[in-house]
Coordinates of C-alpha atoms and ligand atoms in Angstrom, one line a residue:
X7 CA -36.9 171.4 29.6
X8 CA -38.4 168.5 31.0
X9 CA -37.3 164.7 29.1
X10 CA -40.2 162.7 27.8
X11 CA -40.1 158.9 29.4
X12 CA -38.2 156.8 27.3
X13 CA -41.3 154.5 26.7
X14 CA -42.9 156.9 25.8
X15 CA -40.3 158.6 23.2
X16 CA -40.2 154.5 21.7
X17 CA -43.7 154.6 21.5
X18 CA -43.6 158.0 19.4
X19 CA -41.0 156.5 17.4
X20 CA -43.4 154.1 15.9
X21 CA -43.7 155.7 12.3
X22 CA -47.6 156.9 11.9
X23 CA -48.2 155.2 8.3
X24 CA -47.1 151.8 10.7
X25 CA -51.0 150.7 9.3
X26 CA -50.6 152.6 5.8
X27 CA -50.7 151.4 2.5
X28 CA -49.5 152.9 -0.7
X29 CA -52.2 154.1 -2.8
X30 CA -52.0 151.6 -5.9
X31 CA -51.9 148.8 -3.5
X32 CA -55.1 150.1 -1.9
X33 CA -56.7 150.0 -5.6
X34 CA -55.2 147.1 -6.6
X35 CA -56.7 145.0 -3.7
X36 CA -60.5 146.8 -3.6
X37 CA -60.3 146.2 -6.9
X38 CA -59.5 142.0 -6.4
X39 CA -62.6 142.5 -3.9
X40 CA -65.0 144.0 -6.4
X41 CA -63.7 141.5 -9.1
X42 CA -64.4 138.8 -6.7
X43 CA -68.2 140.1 -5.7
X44 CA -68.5 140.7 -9.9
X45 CA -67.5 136.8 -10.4
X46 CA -69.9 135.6 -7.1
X47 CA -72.9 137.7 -7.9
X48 CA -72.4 136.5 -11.8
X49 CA -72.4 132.9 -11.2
X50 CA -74.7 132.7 -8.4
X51 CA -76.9 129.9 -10.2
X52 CA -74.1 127.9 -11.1
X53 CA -73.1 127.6 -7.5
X54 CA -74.8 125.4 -4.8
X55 CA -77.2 127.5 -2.7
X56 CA -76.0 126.5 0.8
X57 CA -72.7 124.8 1.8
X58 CA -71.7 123.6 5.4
X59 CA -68.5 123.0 6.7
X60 CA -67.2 121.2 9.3
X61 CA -65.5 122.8 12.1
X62 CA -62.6 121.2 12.3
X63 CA -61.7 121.6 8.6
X64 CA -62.6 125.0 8.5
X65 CA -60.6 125.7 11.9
X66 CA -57.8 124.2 10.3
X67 CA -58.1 126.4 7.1
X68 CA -58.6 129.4 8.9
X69 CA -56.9 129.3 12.4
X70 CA -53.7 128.3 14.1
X71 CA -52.1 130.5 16.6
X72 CA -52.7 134.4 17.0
X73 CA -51.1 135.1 13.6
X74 CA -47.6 137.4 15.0
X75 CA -46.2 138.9 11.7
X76 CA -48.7 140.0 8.8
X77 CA -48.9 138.1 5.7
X78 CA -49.9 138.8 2.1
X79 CA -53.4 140.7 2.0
X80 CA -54.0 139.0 -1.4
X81 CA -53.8 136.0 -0.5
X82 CA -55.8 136.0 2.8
X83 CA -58.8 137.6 0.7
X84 CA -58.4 134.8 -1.2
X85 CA -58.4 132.6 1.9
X86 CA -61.2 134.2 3.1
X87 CA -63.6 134.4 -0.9
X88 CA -62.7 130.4 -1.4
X89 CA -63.2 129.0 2.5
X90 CA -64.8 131.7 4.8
X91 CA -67.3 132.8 3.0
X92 CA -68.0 129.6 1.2
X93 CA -68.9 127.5 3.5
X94 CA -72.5 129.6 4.0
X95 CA -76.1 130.1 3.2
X96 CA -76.2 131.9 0.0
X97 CA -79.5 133.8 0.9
X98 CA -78.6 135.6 -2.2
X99 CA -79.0 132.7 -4.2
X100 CA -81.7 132.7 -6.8
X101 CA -82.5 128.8 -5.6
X102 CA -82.2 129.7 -1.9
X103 CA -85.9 129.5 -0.4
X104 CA -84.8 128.4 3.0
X105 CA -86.4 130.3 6.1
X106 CA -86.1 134.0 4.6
X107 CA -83.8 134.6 1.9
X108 CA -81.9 137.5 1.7
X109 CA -81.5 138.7 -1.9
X110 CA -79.5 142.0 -1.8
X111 CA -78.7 144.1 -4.7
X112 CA -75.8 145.4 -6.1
X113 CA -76.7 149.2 -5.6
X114 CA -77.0 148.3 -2.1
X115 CA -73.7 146.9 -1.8
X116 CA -72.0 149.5 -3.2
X117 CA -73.9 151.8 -0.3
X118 CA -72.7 149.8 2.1
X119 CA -68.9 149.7 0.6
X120 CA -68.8 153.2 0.8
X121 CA -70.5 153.8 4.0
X122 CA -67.7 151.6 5.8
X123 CA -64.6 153.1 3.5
X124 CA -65.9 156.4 4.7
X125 CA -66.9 155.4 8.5
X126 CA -69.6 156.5 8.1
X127 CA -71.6 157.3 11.4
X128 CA -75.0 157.6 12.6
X129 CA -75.3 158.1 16.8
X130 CA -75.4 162.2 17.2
X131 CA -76.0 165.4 15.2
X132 CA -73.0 166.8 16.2
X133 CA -70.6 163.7 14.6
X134 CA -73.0 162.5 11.8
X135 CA -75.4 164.8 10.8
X136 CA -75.5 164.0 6.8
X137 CA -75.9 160.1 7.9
X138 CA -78.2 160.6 10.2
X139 CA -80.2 162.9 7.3
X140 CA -80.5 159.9 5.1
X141 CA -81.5 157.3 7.6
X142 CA -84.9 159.9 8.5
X143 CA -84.9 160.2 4.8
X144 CA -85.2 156.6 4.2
X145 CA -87.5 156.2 7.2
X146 CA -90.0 158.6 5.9
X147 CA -89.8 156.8 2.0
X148 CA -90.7 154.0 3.6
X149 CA -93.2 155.2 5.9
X150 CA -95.0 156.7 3.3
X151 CA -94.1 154.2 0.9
X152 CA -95.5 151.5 2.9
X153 CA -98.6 153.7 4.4
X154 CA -97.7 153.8 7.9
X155 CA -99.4 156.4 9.5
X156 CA -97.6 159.9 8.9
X157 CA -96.5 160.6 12.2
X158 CA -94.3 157.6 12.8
X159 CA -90.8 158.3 13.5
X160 CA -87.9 155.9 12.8
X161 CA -84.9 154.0 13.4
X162 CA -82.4 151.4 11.8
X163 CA -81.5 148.2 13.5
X164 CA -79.4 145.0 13.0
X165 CA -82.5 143.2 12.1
X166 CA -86.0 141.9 13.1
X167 CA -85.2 140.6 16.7
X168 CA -83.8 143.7 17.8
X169 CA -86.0 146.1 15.9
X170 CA -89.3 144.1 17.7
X171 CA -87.6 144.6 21.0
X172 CA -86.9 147.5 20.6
X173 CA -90.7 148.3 19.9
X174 CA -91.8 146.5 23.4
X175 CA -89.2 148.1 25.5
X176 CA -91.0 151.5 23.9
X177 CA -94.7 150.4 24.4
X178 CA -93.7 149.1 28.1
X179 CA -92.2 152.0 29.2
X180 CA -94.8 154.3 27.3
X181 CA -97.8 151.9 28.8
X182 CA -96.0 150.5 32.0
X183 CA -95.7 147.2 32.1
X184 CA -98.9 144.4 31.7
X185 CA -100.0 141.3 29.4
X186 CA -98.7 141.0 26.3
X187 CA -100.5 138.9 23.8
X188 CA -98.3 136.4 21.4
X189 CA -100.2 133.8 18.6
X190 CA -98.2 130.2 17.7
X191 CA -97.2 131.9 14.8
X192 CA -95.2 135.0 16.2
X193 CA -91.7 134.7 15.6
X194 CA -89.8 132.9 18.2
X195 CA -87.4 136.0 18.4
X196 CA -90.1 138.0 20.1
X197 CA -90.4 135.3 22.8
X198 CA -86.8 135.6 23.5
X199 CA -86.6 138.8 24.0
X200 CA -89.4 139.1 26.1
X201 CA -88.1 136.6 28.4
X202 CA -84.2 138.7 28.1
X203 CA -86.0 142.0 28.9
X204 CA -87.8 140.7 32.0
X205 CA -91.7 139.9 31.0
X206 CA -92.3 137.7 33.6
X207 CA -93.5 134.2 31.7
X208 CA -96.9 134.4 33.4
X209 CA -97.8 137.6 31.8
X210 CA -97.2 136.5 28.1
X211 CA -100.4 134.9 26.9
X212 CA -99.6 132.8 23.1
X213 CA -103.0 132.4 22.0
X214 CA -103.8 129.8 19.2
X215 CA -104.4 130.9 15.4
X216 CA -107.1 129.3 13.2
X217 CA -107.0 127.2 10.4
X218 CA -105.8 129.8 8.4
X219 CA -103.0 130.8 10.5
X220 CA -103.8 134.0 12.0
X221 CA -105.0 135.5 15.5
X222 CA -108.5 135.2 15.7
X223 CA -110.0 138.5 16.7
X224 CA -112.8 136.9 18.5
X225 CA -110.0 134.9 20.4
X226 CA -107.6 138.1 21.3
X227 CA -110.8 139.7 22.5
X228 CA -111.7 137.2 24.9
X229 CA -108.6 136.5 26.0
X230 CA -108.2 140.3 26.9
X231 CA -111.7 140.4 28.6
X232 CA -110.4 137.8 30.9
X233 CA -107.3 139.1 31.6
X234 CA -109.1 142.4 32.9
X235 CA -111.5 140.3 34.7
X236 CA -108.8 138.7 37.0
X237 CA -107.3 142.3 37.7
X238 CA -104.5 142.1 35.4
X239 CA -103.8 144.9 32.7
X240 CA -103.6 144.2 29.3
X241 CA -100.9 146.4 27.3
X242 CA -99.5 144.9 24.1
X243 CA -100.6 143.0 21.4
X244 CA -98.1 141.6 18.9
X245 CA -99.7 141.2 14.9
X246 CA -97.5 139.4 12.4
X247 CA -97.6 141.1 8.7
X248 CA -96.5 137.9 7.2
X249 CA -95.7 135.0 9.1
X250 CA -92.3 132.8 8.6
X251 CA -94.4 129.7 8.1
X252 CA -96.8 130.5 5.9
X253 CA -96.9 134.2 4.8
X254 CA -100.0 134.7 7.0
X255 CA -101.4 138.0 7.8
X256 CA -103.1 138.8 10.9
X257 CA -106.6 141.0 10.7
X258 CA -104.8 144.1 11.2
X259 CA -107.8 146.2 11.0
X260 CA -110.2 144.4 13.7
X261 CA -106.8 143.6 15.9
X262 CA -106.3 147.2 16.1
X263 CA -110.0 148.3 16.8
X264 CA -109.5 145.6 19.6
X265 CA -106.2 147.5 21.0
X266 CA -108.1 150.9 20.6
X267 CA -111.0 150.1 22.5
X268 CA -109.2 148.8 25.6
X269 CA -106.2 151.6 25.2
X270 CA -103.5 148.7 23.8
X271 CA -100.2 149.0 22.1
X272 CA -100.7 147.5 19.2
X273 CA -97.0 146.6 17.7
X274 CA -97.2 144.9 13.7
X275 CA -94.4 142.9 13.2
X276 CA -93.8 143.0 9.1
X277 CA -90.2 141.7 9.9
X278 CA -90.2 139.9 6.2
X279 CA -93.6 140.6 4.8
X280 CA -94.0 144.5 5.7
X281 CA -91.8 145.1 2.0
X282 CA -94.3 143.8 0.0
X283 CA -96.8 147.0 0.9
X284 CA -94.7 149.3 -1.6
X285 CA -96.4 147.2 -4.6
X286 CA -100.3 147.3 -5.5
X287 CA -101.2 143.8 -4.5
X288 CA -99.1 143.5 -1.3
X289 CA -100.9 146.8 0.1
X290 CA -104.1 145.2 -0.7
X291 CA -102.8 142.1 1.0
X292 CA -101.9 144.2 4.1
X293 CA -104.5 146.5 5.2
X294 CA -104.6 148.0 8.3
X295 CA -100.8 149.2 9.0
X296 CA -101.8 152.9 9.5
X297 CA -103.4 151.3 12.5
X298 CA -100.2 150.0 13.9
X299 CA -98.4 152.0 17.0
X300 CA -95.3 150.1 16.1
X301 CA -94.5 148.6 12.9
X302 CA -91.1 146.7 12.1
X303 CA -90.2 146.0 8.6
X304 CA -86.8 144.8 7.5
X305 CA -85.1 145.7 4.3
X306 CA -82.5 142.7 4.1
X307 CA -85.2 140.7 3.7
X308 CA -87.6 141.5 1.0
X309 CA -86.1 145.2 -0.3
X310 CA -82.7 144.2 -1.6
X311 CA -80.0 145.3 0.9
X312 CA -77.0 143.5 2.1
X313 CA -76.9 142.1 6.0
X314 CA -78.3 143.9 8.0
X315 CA -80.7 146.4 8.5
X316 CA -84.4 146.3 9.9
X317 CA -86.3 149.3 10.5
X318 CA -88.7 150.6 13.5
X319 CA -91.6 153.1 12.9
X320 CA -92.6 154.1 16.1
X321 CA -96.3 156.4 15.6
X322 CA -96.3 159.0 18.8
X323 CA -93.6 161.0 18.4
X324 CA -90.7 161.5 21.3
X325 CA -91.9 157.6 22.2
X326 CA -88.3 155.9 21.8
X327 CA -86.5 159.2 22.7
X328 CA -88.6 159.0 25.8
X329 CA -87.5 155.4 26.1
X330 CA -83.8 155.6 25.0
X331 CA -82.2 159.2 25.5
X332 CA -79.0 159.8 27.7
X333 CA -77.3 162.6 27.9
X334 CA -73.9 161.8 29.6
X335 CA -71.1 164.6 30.4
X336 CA -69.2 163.3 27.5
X337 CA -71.9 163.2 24.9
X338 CA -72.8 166.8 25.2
X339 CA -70.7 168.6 22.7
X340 CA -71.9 166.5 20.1
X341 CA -75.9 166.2 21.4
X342 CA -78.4 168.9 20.7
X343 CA -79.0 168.7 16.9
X344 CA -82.4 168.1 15.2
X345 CA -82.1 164.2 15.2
X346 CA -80.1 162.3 17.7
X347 CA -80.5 158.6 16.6
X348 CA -78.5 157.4 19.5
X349 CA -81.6 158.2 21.7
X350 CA -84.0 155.9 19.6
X351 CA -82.6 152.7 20.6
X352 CA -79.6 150.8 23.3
X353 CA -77.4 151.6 20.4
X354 CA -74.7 154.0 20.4
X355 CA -72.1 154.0 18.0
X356 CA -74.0 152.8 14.9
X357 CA -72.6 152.8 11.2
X358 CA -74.7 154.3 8.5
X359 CA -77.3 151.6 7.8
X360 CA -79.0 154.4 5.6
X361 CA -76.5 154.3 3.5
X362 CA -77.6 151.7 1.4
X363 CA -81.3 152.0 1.2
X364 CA -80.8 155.3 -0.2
X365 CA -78.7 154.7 -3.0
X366 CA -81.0 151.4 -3.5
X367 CA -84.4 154.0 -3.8
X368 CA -82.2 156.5 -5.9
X369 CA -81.2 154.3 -8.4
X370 CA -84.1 151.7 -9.1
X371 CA -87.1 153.6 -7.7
X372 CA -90.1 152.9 -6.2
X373 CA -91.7 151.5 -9.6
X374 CA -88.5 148.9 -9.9
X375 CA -88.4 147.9 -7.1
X376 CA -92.3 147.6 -6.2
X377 CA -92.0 145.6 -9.9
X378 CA -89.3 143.6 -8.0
X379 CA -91.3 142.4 -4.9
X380 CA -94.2 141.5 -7.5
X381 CA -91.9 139.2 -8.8
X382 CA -91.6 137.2 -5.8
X383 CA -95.3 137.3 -5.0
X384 CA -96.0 135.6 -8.7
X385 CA -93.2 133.5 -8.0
X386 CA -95.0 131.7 -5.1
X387 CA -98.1 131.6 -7.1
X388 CA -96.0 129.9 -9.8
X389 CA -95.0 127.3 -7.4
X390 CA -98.1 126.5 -6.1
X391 CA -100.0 126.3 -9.5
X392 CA -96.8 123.4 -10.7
X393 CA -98.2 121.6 -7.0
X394 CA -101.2 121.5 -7.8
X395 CA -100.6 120.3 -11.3
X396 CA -98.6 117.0 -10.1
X397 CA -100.6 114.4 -8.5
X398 CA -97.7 113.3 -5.5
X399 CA -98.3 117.0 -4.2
X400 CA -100.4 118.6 -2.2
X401 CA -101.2 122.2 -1.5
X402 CA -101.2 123.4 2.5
X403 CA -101.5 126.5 2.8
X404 CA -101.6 128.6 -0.8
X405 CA -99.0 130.9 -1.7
X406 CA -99.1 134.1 0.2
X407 CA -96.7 137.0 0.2
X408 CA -94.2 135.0 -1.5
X409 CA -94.7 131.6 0.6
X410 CA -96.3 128.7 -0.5
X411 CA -96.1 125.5 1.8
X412 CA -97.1 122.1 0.5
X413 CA -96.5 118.1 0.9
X414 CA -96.5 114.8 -0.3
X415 CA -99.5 113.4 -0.7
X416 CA -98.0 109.6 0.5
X417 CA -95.0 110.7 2.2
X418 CA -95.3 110.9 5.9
X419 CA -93.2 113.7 8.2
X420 CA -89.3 112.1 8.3
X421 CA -89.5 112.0 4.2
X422 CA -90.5 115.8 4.3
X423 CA -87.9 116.4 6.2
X424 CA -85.2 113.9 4.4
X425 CA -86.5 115.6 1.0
X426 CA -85.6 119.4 2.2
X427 CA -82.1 117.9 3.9
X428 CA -81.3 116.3 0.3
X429 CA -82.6 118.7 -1.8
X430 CA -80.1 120.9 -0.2
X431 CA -77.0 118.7 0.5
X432 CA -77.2 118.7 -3.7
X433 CA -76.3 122.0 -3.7
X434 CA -79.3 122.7 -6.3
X435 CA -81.3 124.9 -4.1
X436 CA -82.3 125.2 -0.4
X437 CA -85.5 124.7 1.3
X438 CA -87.1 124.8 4.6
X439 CA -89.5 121.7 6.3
X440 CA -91.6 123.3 8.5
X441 CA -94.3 121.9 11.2
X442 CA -98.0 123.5 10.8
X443 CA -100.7 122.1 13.3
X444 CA -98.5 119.4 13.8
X445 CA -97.9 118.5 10.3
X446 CA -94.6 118.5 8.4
X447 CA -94.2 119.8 5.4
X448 CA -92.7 121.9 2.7
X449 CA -92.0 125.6 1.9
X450 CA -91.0 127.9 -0.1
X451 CA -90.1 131.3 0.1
X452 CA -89.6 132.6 -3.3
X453 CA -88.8 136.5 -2.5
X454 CA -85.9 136.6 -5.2
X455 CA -86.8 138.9 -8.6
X456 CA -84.0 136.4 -10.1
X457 CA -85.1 133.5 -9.3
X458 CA -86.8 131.7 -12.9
X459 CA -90.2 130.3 -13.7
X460 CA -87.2 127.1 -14.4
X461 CA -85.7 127.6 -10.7
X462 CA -89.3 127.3 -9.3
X463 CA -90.2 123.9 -11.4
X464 CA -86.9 122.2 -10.9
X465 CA -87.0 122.8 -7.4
X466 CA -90.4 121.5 -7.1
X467 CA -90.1 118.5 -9.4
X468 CA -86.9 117.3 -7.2
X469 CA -88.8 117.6 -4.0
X470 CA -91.7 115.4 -5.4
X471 CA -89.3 112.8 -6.9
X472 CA -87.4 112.7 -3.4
X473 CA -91.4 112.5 -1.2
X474 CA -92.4 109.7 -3.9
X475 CA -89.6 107.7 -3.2
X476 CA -90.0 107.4 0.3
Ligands
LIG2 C1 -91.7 137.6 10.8 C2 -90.3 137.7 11.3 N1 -90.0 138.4 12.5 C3 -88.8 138.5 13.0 C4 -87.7 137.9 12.4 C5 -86.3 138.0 12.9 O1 -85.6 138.8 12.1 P1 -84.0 138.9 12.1 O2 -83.5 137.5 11.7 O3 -83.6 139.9 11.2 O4 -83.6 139.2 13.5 C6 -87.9 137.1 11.2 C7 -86.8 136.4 10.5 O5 -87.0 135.6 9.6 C8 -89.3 137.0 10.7 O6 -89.5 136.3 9.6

């Protein structure tokens, strides 16, 4: 009988509960966790919306040396409730109407607890076929939910920058490669990641929207014409469905006529606005989707759901399989099944993003949650109807999928911009200055069902007390 290496017997030796814990332990501290959410997500209005550390302090707090033996779990979940996760944007925060907010609900949390207790996985058939189940589930909801056009196929992503990437690596390897036309308003994560996948700059045209905001059809035509009339081939245009800056939305109906007549790609980036479809007025606001060829919507913004998830629709079917499939030797025993998400996008090992969205659909339902998004809509309205009532305001661009920009009417761009910083070092709530044809100003985006009617006018009577005095 041949002797095991004595490393190798001390390794064995190590007991295999080494990273066990006993079972009332294990309750006892996801219970301190889900006390702790219970306490956070209860007192979220008494808090301050957005808190910044300093780096120092906080490296102090939470550093030192590679830590060598372990310590109470308690406490360090204490550590990490009180400093950690302190010291951050609250997008949750029913005052928080910085940039995008992220206003998750609890449903959706308690998807995503259970997805990771249960690691949960969604990159083959063959190792996650009920996970990767709900995430076509919740792809077709939404499709259909949002009217999409009934052949697009889906996938989950970390979030809007990836999911929009992912779309142009699809329509550049389904097109080959070509011009791809931008507007000042697209979201700066699009540029990026044109640039990172290897656009070359001199093919990515960023034509100028009107006063409104939007791409000019006129414009995008034009621009194409000359394109084709210098010998170069135009492939992609990129829509916004809701802009950052000003909840604009691009003529989605004579944009994609445009791409249709001269065989384009026409990807719809609804990155925070595309939610806002699954109620009556934000379909009427959007027309037009069923005409996109890639359309990227993302649920932790406007549906409810903890960081992160975005979503891709992709309309000819096999499109990102054709883009992203491998099929390695090791891979094979688990490949073959009816959905293999880890062909639809770079990712490979991928929790259950699903998770979440369908316990969110199954427990409010569509009529909640399309009530929900209303909410937010009215909310901007609501704003912009207390601007227009006070005389040191001004209205710039009115409220629109639940943004509403405005400024004061003797205040010039540094006391916009001092206004927001203050506004938000009071811990009261947090807004955004933004720059629109040059202009600063104010904005609001008021996506949160529990934000107040009072939320909204405190907000806006502390930003026109801080613009009227200078
Ligand atoms: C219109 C739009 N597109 C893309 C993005 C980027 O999304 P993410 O931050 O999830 O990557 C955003 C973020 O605010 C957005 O508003």
């Amino acid at each position: 009988m041949r002797e095991l290496p004595d490393e190798t017997r001390r390794a064995l030796d190590i007991p295999a509960d080494i990273l066990a814990l006993e079972p009332d332990q294990m309750r006892r501290l996801g219970y301190e966790v889900v006390d702790r959410v219970i306490e956070h997500l209860t007192t979220l209005g008494e808090q301050r919306a957005l808190t910044t550390g300093d780096l120092v302090t906080l490296t102090t707090q939470l550093g030192g040396p590679i830590p060598r033996q372990g310590s109470s779990i308690s406490e360090n979940l204490t550590k990490l409730a009180d400093i950690a996760l302190a010291n951050q944007q609250h997008g949750e925060h029913p005052r928080y109407f910085a940039r995008v907010p992220g206003p998750s609900s609890y449903p959706a949390i308690l998807g995503e607890w259970l997805a990771t207790g249960m690691q949960s996985v969604a990159s083959s058939w063959g190792g996650g076929s009920g996970p990767s189940t709900l995430e076509t589930i919740v792809c077709s909801w939404l499709r259909d939910g949002l009217g999409l056009a009934p052949t697009c196929e889906g996938v989950l992503l970390s979030g809007g920058s990836m999911a929009n990437i992912t779309a142009v690596i699809t329509a550049r390897n389904i097109k080959g490669p070509g011009i791809i036309y931008l507007t000042d308003q697209t979201h700066s994560s699009i540029k990026r990641g044109l640039l990172a996948i290897g656009q070359p700059p001199e093919h990515i045209r960023i034509l100028a929207t009107d006063s409104s905001f939007k791409l000019n059809p006129i414009d995008l035509r034009a621009a194409i014409e000359v394109d084709i009339e210098n010998g170069l081939a135009p492939m992609l245009v990129v829509a916004t469905a809701g802009t950052t800056n000003t909840g604009a939305v691009d003529d989605l109906p004579a944009i994609g006529a445009i791409c249709e007549s001269f065989k384009m790609w026409l990807h719809v980036d609804g990155a925070y606005g595309g939610p806002a479809a699954l109620c009556d007025r934000g379909r009427l606001a959007l027309p037009g989707l069923e005409r996109a060829d890639s359309f990227v919507t993302d649920p932790h913004k406007w549906l409810f759901q903890p960081y992160d998830i975005a979503c891709l629709f992709v309309k000819t079917p096999g499109a990102l399989e054709q883009t992203f499939a491998m099929n390695p030797e090791y891979l094979k025993d688990v490949a073959g099944g009816a959905v293999e998400l880890q062909n639809r996008s770079l990712e490979l090992t991928r929790r259950s993003r699903a998770v979440k969205l369908w316990l969110t659909f199954r427990s409010y339902g569509l009529e909640t949650l399309s009530a929900a998004i209303n909410r937010g809509i009215g909310l901007a309205e609501y704003a912009q109807f207390l601007v227009e009532e006070d005389e040191r305001l001004e209205i710039i661009t009115p409220a629109a999928l639940g943004i509403v920009t405005f400024a004061g009417i003797n205040a010039d761009a540094a006391d916009h911009v001092r206004a927001a910083a203050e506004l938000t070092a009071d811990g009261y709530a947090a807004v955004s200055s933004t720059v629109l044809k040059g202009r600063t100003v104010l904005r609001l985006c008021t996506i949160n069902p529990s934000t107040t009617t009072d939320d909204i006018a405190g907000t806006v009577a502390r930003l026109a007390q801080f613009l009227s005095r200078g």
